[in-house]
Short mmCIF file of C-alpha atoms and ligand atoms in Angstrom, two decimals:
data_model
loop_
_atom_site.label_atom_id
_atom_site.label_comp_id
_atom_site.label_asym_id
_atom_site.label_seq_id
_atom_site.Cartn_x
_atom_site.Cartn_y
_atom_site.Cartn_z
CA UNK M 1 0.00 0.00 0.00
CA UNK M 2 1.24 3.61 -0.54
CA UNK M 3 1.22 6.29 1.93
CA UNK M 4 1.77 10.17 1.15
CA UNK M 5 4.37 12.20 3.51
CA UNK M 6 3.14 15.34 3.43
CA UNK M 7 5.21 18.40 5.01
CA UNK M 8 3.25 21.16 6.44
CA UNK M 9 2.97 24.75 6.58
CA UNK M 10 3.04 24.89 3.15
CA UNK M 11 3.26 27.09 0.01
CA UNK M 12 0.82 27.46 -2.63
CA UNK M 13 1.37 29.46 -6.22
CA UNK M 14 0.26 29.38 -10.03
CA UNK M 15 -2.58 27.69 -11.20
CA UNK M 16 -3.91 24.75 -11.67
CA UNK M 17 -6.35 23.74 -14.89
CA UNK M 18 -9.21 21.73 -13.79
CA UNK M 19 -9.44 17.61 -16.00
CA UNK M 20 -13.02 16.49 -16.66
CA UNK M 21 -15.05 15.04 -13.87
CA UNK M 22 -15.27 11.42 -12.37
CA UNK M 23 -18.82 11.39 -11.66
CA UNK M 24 -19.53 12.69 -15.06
CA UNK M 25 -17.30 10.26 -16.92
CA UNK M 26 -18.58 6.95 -15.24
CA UNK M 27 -21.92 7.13 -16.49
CA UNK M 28 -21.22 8.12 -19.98
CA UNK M 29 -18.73 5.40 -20.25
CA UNK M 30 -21.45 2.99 -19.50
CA UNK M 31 -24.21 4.73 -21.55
CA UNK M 32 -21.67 3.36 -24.91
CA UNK M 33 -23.30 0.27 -23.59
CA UNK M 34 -27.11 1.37 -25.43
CA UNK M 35 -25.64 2.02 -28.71
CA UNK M 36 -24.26 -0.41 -31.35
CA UNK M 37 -22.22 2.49 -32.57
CA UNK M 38 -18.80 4.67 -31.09
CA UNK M 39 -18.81 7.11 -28.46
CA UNK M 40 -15.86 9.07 -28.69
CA UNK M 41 -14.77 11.24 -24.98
CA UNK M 42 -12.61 13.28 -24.53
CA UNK M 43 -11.53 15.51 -20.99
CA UNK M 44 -11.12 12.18 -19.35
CA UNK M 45 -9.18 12.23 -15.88
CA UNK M 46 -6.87 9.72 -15.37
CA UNK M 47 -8.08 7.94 -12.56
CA UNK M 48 -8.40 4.16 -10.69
CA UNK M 49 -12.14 4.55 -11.02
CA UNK M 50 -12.03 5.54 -14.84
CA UNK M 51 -9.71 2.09 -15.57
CA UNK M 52 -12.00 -0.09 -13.41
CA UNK M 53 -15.06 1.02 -15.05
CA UNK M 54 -12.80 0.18 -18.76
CA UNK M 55 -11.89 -3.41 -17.00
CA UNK M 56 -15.76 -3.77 -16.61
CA UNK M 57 -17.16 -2.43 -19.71
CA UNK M 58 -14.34 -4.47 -21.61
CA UNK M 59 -15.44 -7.49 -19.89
CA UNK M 60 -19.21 -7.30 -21.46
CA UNK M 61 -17.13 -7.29 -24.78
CA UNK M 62 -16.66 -3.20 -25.23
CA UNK M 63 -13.99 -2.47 -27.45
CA UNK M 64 -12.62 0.74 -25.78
CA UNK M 65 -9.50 2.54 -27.10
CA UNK M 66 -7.61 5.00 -24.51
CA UNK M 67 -5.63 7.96 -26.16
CA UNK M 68 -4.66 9.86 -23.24
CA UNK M 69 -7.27 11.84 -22.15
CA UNK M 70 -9.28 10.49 -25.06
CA UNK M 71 -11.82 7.29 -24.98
CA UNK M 72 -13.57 5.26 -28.07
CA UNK M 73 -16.07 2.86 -26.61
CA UNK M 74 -17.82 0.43 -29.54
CA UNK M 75 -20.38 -1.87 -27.58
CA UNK M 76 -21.27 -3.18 -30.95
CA UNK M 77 -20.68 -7.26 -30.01
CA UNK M 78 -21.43 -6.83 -26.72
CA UNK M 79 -22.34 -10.66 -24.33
CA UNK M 80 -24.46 -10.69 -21.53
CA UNK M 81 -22.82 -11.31 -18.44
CA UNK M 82 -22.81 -11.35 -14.23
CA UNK M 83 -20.98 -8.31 -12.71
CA UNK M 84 -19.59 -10.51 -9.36
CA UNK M 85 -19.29 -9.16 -6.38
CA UNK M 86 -15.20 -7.91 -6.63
CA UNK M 87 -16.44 -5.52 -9.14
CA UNK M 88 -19.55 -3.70 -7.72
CA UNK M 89 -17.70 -3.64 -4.40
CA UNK M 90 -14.91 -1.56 -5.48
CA UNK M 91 -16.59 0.85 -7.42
CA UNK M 92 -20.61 1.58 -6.79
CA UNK M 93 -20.69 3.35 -9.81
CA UNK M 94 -21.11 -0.22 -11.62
CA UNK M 95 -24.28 -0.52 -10.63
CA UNK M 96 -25.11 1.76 -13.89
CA UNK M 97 -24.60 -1.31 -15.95
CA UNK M 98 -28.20 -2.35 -14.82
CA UNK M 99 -30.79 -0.20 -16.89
CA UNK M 100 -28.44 -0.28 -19.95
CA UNK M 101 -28.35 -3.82 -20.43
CA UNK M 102 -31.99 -4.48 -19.33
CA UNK M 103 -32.75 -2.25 -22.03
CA UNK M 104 -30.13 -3.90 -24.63
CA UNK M 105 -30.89 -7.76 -23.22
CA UNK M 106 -33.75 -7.60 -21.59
CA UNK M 107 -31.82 -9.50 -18.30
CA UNK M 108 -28.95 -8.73 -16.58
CA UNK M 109 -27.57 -10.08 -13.28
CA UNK M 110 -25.27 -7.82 -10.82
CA UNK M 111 -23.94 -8.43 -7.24
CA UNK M 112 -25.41 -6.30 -4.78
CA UNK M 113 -23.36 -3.32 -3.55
CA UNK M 114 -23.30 -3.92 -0.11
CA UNK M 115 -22.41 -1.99 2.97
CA UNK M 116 -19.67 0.70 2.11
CA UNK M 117 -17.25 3.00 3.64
CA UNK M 118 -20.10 5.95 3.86
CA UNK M 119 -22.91 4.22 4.62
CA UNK M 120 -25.33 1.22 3.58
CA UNK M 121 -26.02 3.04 0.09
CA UNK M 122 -28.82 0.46 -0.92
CA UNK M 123 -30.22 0.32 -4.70
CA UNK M 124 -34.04 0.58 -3.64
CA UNK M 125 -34.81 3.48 -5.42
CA UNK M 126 -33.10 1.89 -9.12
CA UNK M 127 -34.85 -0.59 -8.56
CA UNK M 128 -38.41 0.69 -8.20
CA UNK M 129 -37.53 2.94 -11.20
CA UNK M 130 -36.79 0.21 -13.33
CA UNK M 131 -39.44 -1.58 -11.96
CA UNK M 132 -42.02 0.93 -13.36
CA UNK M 133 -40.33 0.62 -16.73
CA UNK M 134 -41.12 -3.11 -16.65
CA UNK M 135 -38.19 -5.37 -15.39
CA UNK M 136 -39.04 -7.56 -12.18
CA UNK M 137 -36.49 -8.33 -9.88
CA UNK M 138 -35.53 -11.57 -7.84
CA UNK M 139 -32.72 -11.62 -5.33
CA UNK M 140 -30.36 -15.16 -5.43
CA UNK M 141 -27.20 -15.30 -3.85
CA UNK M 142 -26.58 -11.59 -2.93
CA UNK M 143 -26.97 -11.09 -7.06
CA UNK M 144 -30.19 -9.04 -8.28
CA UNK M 145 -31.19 -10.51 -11.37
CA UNK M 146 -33.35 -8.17 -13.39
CA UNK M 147 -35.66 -9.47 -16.22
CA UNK M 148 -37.89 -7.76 -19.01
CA UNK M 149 -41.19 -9.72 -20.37
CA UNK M 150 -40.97 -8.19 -24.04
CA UNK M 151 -39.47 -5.09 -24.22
CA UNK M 152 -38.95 -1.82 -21.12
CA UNK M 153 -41.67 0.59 -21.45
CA UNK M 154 -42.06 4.04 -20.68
CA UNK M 155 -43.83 5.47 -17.50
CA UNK M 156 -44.41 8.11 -15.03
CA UNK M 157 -42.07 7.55 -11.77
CA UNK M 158 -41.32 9.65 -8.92
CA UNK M 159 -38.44 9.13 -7.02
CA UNK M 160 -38.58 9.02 -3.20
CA UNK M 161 -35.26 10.53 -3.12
CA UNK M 162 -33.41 12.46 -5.91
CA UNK M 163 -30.56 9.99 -5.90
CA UNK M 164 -27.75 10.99 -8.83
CA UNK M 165 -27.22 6.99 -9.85
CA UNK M 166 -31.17 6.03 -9.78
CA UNK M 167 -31.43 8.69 -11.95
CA UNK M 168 -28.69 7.96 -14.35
CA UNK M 169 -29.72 4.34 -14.61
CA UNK M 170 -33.48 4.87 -14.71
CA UNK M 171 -33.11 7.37 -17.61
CA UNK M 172 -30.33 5.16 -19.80
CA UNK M 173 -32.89 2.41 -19.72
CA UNK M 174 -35.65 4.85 -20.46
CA UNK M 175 -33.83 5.77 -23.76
CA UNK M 176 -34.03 2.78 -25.05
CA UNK M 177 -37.45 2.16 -23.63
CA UNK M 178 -40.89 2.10 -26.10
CA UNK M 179 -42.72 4.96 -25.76
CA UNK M 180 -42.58 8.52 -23.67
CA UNK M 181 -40.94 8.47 -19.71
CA UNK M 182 -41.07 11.21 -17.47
CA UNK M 183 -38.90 10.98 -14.26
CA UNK M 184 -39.79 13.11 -11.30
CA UNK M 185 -38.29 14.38 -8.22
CA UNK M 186 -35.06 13.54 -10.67
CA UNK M 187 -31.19 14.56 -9.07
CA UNK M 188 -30.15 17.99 -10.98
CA UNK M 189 -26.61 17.41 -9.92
CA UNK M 190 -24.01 19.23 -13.21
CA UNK M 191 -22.75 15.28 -13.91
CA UNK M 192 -26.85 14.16 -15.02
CA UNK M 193 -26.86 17.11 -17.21
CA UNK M 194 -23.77 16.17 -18.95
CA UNK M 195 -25.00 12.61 -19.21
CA UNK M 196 -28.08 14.40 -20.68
CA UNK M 197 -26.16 15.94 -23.36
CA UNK M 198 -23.88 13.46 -24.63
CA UNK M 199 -27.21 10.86 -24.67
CA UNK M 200 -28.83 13.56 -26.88
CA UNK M 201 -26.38 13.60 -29.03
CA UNK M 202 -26.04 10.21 -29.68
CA UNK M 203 -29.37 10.47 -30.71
CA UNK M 204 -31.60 10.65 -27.48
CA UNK M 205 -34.49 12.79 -26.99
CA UNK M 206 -34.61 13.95 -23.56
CA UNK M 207 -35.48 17.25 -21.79
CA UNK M 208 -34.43 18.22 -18.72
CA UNK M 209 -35.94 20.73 -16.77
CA UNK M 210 -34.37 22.53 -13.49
CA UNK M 211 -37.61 21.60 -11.41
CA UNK M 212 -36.32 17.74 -11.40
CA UNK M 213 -38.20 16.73 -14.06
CA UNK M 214 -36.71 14.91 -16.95
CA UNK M 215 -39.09 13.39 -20.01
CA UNK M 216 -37.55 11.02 -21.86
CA UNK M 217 -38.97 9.65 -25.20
CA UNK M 218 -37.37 5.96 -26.49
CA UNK M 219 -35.51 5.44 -29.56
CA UNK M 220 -34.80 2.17 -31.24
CA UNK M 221 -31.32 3.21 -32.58
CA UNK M 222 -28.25 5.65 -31.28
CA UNK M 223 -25.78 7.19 -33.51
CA UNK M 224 -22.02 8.06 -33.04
CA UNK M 225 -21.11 10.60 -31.23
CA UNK M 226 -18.19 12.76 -29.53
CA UNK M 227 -18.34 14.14 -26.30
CA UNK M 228 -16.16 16.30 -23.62
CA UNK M 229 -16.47 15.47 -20.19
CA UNK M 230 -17.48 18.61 -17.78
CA UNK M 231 -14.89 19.86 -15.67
CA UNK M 232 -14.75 18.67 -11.82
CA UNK M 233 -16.43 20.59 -9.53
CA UNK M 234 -15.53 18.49 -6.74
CA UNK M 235 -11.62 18.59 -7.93
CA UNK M 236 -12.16 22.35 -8.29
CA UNK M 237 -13.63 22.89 -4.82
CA UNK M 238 -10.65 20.93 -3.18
CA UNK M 239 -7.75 23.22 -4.69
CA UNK M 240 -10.28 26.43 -4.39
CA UNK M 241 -10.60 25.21 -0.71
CA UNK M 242 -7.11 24.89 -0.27
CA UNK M 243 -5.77 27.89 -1.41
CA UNK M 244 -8.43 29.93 1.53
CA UNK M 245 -7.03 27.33 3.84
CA UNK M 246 -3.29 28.43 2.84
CA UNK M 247 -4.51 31.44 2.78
CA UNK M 248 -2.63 32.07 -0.70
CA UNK M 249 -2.98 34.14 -4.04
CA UNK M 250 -4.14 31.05 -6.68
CA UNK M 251 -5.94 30.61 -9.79
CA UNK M 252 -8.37 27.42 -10.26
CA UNK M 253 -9.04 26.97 -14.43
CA UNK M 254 -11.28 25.43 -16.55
CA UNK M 255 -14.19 25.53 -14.13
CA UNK M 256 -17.68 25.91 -14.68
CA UNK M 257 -18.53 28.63 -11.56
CA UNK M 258 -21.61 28.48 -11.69
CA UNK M 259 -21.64 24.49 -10.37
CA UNK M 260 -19.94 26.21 -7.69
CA UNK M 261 -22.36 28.13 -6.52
CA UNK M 262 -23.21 26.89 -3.03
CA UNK M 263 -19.20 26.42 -2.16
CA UNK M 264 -18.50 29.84 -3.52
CA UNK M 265 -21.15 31.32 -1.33
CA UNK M 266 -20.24 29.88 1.86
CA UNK M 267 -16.72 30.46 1.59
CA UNK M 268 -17.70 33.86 0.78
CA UNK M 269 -19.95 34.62 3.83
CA UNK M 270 -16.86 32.83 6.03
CA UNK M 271 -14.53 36.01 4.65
CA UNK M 272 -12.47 34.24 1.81
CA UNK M 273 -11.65 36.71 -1.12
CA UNK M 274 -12.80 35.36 -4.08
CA UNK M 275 -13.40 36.75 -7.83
CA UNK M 276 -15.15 35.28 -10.79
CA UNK M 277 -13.99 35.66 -14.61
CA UNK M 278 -15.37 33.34 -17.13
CA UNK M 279 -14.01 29.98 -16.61
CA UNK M 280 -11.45 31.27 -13.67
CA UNK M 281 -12.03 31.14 -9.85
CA UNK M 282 -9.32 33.43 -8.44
CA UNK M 283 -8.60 33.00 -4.29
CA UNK M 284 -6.95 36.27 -3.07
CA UNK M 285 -5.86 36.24 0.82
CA UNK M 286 -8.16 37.64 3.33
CA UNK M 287 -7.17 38.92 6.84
CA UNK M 288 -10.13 37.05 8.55
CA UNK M 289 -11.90 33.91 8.42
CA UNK M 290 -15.03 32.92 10.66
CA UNK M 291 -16.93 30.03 11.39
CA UNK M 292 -20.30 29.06 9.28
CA UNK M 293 -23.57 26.45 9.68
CA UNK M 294 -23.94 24.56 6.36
CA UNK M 295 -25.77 21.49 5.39
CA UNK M 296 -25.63 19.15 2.69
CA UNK M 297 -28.33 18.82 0.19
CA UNK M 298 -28.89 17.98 -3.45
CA UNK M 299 -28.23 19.99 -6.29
CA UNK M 300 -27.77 22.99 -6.10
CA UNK M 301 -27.46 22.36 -2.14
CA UNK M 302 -24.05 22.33 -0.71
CA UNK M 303 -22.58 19.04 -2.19
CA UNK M 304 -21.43 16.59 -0.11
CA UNK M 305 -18.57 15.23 -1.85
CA UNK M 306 -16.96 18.57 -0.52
CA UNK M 307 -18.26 18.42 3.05
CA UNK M 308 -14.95 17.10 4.63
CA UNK M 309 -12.64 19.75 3.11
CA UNK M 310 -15.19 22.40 4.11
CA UNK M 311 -14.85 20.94 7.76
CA UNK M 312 -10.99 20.87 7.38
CA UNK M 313 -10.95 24.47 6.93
CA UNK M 314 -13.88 25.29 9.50
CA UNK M 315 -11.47 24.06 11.95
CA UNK M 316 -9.24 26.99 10.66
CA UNK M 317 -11.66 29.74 11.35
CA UNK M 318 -12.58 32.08 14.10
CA UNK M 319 -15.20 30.75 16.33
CA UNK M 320 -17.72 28.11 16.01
CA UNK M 321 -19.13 26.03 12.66
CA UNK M 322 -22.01 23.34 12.15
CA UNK M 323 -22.00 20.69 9.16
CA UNK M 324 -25.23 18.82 8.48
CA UNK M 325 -25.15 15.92 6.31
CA UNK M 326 -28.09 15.31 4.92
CA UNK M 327 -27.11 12.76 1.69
CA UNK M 328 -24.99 9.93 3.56
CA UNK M 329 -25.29 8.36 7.11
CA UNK M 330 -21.95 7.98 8.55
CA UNK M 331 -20.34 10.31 6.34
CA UNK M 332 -18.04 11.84 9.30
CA UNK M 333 -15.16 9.44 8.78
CA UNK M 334 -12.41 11.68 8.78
CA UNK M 335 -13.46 13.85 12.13
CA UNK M 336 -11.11 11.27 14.21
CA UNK M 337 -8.50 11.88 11.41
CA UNK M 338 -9.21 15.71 11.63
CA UNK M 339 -8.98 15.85 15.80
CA UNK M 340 -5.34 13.69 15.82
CA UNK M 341 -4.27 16.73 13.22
CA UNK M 342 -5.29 18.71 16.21
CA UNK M 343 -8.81 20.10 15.30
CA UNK M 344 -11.62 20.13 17.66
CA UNK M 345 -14.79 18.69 16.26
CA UNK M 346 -17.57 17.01 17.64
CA UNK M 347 -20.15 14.39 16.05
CA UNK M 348 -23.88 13.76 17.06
CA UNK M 349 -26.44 11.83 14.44
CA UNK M 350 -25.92 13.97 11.00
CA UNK M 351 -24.18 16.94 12.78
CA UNK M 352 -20.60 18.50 13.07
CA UNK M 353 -19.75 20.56 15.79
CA UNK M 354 -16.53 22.25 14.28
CA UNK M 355 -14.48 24.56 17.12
CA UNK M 356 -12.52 27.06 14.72
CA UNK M 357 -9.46 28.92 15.45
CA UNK M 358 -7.49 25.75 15.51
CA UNK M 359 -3.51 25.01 14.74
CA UNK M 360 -2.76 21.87 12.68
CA UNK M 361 -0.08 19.94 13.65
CA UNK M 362 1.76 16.87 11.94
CA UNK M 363 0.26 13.35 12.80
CA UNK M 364 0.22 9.77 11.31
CA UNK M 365 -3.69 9.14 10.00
CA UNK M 366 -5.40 7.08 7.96
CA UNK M 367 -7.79 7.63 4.94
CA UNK M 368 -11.46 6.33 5.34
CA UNK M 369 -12.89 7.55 1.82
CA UNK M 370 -12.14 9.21 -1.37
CA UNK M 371 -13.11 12.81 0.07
CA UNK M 372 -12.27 12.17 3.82
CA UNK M 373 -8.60 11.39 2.47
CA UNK M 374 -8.04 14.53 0.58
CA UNK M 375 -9.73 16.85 3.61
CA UNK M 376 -6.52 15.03 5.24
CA UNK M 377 -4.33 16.36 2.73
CA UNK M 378 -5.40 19.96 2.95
CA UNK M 379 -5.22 19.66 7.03
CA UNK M 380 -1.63 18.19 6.75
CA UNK M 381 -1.03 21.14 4.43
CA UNK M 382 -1.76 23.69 6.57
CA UNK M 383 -0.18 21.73 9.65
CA UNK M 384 3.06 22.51 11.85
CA UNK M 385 6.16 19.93 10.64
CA UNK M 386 4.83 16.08 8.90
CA UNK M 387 2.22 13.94 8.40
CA UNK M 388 1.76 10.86 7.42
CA UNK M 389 -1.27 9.90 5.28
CA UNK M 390 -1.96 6.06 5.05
CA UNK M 391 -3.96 4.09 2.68
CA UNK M 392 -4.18 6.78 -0.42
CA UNK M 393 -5.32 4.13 -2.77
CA UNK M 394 -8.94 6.22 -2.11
CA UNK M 395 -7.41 9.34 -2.74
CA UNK M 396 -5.96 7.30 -6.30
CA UNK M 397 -9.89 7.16 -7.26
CA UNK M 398 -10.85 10.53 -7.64
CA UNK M 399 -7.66 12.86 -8.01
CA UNK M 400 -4.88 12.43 -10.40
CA UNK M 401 -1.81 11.54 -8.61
CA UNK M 402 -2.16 14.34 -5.90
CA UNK M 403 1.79 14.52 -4.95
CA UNK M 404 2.31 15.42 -8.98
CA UNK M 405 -0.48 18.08 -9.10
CA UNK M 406 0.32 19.89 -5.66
CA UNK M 407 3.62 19.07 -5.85
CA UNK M 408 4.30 21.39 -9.40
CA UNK M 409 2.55 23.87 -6.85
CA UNK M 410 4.58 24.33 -4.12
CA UNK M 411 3.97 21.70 -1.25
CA UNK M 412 6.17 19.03 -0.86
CA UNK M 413 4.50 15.67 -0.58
CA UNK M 414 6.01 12.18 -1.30
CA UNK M 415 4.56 9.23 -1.98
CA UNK M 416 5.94 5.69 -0.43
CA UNK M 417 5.11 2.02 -0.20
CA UNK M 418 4.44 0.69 2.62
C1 UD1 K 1 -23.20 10.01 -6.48
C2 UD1 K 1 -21.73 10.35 -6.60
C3 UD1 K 1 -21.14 10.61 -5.23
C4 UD1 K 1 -21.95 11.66 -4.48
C5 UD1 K 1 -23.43 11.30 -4.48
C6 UD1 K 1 -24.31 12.38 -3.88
C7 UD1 K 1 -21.04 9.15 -8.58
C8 UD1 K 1 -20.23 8.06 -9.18
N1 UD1 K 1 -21.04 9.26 -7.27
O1 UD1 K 1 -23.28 8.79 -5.74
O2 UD1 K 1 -19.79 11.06 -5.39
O3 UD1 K 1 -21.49 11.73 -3.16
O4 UD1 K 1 -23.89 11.06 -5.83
O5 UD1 K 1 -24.13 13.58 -4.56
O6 UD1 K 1 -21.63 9.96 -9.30
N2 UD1 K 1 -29.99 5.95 -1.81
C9 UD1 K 1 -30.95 5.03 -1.42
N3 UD1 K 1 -31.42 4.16 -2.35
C10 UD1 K 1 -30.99 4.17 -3.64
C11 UD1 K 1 -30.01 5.10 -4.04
C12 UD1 K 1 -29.52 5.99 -3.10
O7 UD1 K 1 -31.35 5.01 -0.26
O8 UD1 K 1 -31.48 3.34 -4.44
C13 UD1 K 1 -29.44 6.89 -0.82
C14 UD1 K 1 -27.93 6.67 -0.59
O9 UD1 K 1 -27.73 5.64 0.37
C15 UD1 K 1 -27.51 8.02 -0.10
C16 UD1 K 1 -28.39 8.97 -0.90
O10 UD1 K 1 -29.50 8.21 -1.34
O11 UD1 K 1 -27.76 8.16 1.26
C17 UD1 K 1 -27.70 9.64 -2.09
O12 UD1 K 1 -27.22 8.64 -2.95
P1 UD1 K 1 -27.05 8.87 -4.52
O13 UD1 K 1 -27.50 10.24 -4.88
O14 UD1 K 1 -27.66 7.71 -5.22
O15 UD1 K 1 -25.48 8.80 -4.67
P2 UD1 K 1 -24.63 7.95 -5.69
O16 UD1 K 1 -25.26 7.98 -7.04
O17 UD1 K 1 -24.28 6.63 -5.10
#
């Protein structure tokens, strides 16, 4: 396993350019899966999550070609197969696969998730979605094995939650559905409407609208097709996070503010100095920074997936913060992590009681999750002398090589085995 030594007190300068997102690319690599014909991407980050999801795609027969950050994916010849449990477990995102091949096979078999680091994260609401469109559902062996009488048709169904991958695998087998679909209480998260694009223009006909509904109306065939990936908001809140942390002059590029909106806002009203141009986020230093109440929330809520580094730098501020996390039960992995780097926050239920004003200081930890890890990162950053980061194989999922990207930027991090 590889660990990252990290040494604090550190610099920040330049820029950095922000790669396309994770949570964008997943899903439209599996949505090659509904079309006999080539999706070409391109703005694809180079990360573990992007090869595991080739490894799975490739093992349903996908002929997928990797350019740097450029993909071809022809699901032409594509077999129907199980997705065992090694797959799904690593990467929840594989659960995608479901509505796609329902709607190319009409049957499709995939090990259940399971528990995970943040949470149970059950499949309940795919499920009833899909369930609506026509495909019943037995459960043998910890595998759900889906099956479609004739063919998936369309339907009216409301969500009970607007959960990002129920939405993304209700609506790729609605595409390929007979007939008109109309998804309600749908997840508005950036990443859907970028799936939403590049489905249209292989040939799709959906509409989204901001008030969560999406109408979807089958087609028989998809086309080719080229698509860029949207830039990372998550990757672009980190570094913009980072730099008010460090309290340093830096430019964040090729960002898409307003996905930001919510972060920007927040660290706003906390004091950070922060100005807008086009696709640039500039982070100026500010003489004061003071503590905040947030909460999580869908789109365009404060995202979770940048709760923890928000929390890292709440610790940082003058007087007290609050964090509510509303998307994920136990999604407060890293607050042991946080307090042996010397902050002072307190958990009850879905709450965070952050006490601000605190110093950092070097300590051994150990990542939990993808976004726990990196809110490690940016606390060892900011810390007095080293720290020791264990486990960064989460961190390998969702940023490129970290000690390469901060590194070029000042701080001096090193990775080692271990
Ligand atoms: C996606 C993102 C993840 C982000 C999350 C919320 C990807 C690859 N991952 O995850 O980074 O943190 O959105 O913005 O895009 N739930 C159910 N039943 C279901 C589905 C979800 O109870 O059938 C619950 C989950 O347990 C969780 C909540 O709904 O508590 C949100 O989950 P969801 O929006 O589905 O997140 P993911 O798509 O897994």
């Amino acid at each position: 396993m590889d660990k990252l030594i990290i040494k604090g007190s550190a610099d920040l300068r330049g820029e950095i350019s922000i790669k396309g997102s994770k949570n964008s690319a997943l899903p439209i690599m599996v949505s090659a899966l509904l079309s006999e014909n080539t999706l070409k991407l391109s703005n694809i980050p180079k990360l573990d999550d992007i090869k595991n999801m080739s490894l799975l795609l490739r093992n349903y027969g996908a002929i997928i070609k990797s350019n740097g950050a450029n993909l071809e994916l022809n699901c032409k010849k594509i077999v129907n197969r199980d997705a065992d449990y090694d797959v799904v477990r690593k990467m929840r995102a594989s659960v995608l696969i479901l509505g796609p091949l329902l709607a190319r096979f009409g049957k499709a078999k995939i090990s259940l998730p399971g528990g995970c680091a943040i949470g149970t994260r059950p499949i309940d609401i795919h499920l009833d979605g899909l369930k609506k469109l026509g495909a019943n559902f037995t459960v043998e062996n910890g595998y759900v094995v889906g099956e479609v009488n004739n063919q998936l048709i369309g339907n009216h169904i409301k969500l009970s939650f607007p959960s990002v991958g129920a939405t993304e695998n209700i609506m790729m087998a609605a595409v390929r559905a007979q007939g008109k679909t109309i998804i309600e209480n749908a997840a508005m998260e950036p990443e859907i409407v970028d799936l939403v694009d590049s489905l249209n223009k292989m040939g799709s006909k959906i509409n989204i609208s901001n008030k969560g509904i999406i109408k979807i109306t089958g087609v028989k065939k998809l086309t080719k097709s080229n698509h860029k990936i949207l830039s990372d908001r998550i990757v672009a809140g980190t570094f913009i996070i980072a730099a008010v942390m460090l309290n340093k002059k830096f430019k964040v590029k090729e960002v898409e503010p307003q996905n930001l909106k919510a972060l920007i806002s927040s660290l706003k009203m906390m004091g950070a100095n922060i100005k807008i141009e086009k696709n640039i986020i500039h982070i100026l230093p500010t003489t004061k920074l003071n503590g905040i109440k947030i909460q999580t929330s869908p789109y365009p809520g404060f995202p979770t997936d940048l709760q923890a580094q928000m929390m890292a730098l709440m610790s940082l501020a003058e007087g007290n913060s609050q964090i509510k996390e509303n998307i994920f039960e136990n999604r407060f992995m890293h607050v042991p992590e946080l307090n042996r780097l010397g902050a002072k926050i307190k958990v009850q239920k879905d709450m965070a009681y952050i006490t601000g004003s605190r110093n950092f200081k070097g300590a051994q930890v150990m990542a939990s999750d993808l976004r726990a890890s990196v809110s490690l990162v940016l606390a060892a950053l900011c810390a007095e002398g080293e720290s020791e980061i264990n486990r960064v194989y989460h961190l390998d999922r969702g940023y490129e090589k970290i000690e390469n990207t901060l590194g070029k930027l000042g701080p001096s991090i090193k990775r080692k085995k271990y």
